[in-house]
C-alpha positions in Angstrom: 82.0 98.4 64.9 81.0 96.1 67.1 84.3 94.0 66.7 86.0 96.7 66.7 84.3 97.8 70.4 84.6 93.6 71.2 88.8 93.5 70.5 89.3 96.8 71.6 87.1 95.7 75.4 89.5 92.0 74.5 93.0 93.6 74.6 92.1 95.8 77.6 91.5 92.9 79.6 94.3 91.1 78.6 96.5 94.2 79.5 95.0 94.3 83.0 95.5 90.2 83.2 99.4 90.3 82.7 99.9 93.3 84.5 99.1 92.3 87.3 100.4 88.6 86.8 104.2 90.2 85.9 103.6 93.0 88.9 102.4 89.2 91.5 105.7 87.2 90.1 107.8 90.7 90.8 107.5 90.4 94.1 106.8 87.4 95.2 110.8 87.0 93.3 112.6 89.7 94.2 114.7 90.5 97.7 114.4 93.9 99.3 116.6 95.6 101.4 116.5 99.1 100.4 115.5 102.2 101.8 112.3 103.8 100.7 112.8 107.0 97.9 109.2 108.4 97.3 105.5 107.3 98.4 102.6 108.2 96.5 98.6 108.0 97.2 96.5 107.7 95.1 92.6 105.2 95.1 93.3 104.5 97.9 96.1 102.6 98.4 100.1 104.0 98.3 102.7 102.9 96.5 106.3 102.5 97.4 109.3 103.5 95.5 112.1 102.1 97.1 115.8 102.8 95.7 117.0 98.4 96.0 120.7 98.2 95.4 120.3 94.4 95.0 118.0 95.1 91.3 118.8 97.2 88.5 116.0 99.8 88.3 116.7 101.0 84.7 115.1 103.9 83.2 112.6 105.9 85.3 110.9 108.4 83.3 107.6 109.1 85.0 104.6 109.1 83.3 101.8 109.4 85.3 102.1 109.1 89.7 101.6 105.3 89.8 103.5 103.6 86.6 107.7 104.4 85.4 108.7 102.7 82.7 111.7 100.4 84.0 111.3 100.9 86.8 110.8 97.8 88.8 111.4 99.0 92.7 107.6 100.1 93.9 105.5 97.5 95.2 101.7 98.8 96.4 100.9 99.3 100.2 97.8 96.6 99.5 100.3 93.9 98.4 100.9 93.7 102.6 97.8 94.8 103.3 99.1 97.7 104.9 96.3 100.4 105.8 96.2 103.9 103.6 97.5 105.9 106.7 100.7 103.5 107.8 103.2 106.0 109.1 106.0 104.9 106.1 107.7 107.6 105.4 110.4 108.3 102.7 113.7 107.3 104.1 112.4 104.0 106.2 114.2 100.9 105.7 112.5 98.3 103.8 113.5 94.3 104.3 111.7 91.2 102.1 112.9 88.1 101.6 112.7 86.4 98.0 110.4 84.1 98.0 108.3 85.6 100.7 105.8 88.1 101.5 106.5 89.4 104.5 107.9 92.7 104.4 109.4 94.1 107.4 110.2 98.2 107.9 112.1 100.1 110.3 113.3 103.4 110.9 115.4 105.0 112.2 116.1 105.8 116.0 117.5 109.3 115.4 121.1 108.1 116.0 122.0 105.8 113.0 120.5 103.0 114.3 117.3 100.8 112.5 115.1 98.8 114.3 112.0 97.3 112.9 108.9 99.4 113.0 106.5 96.9 111.8 105.9 93.4 110.1 102.9 93.6 107.4 101.8 89.9 105.6 101.2 89.9 102.0 98.2 88.0 100.7 
């Protein structure tokens, strides 16, 4: 019984380590020029989903508020040092250069033109 518990604990730890590595690697390499399509507030952070024309988003089977199978077009607010109450909304535009962790958020001024709202620097 002890062996089973140890195996489960190690497998769980490995899952979270690998998941974190894959996420960090994906965000670092990804170029983003997209509009925000969905925002979920969960556990003190935002999960921001976007429609990125430069990337294939794959299947979008929603499992819960935080995970979408094959849906790689999201980032966590904590990645870019955003506060939980940042004024980011669906329809805003986001931009990030490939290899950078600087995210620019643009807001529509009402006339169809977008202007820089805020720049967030990742860690």
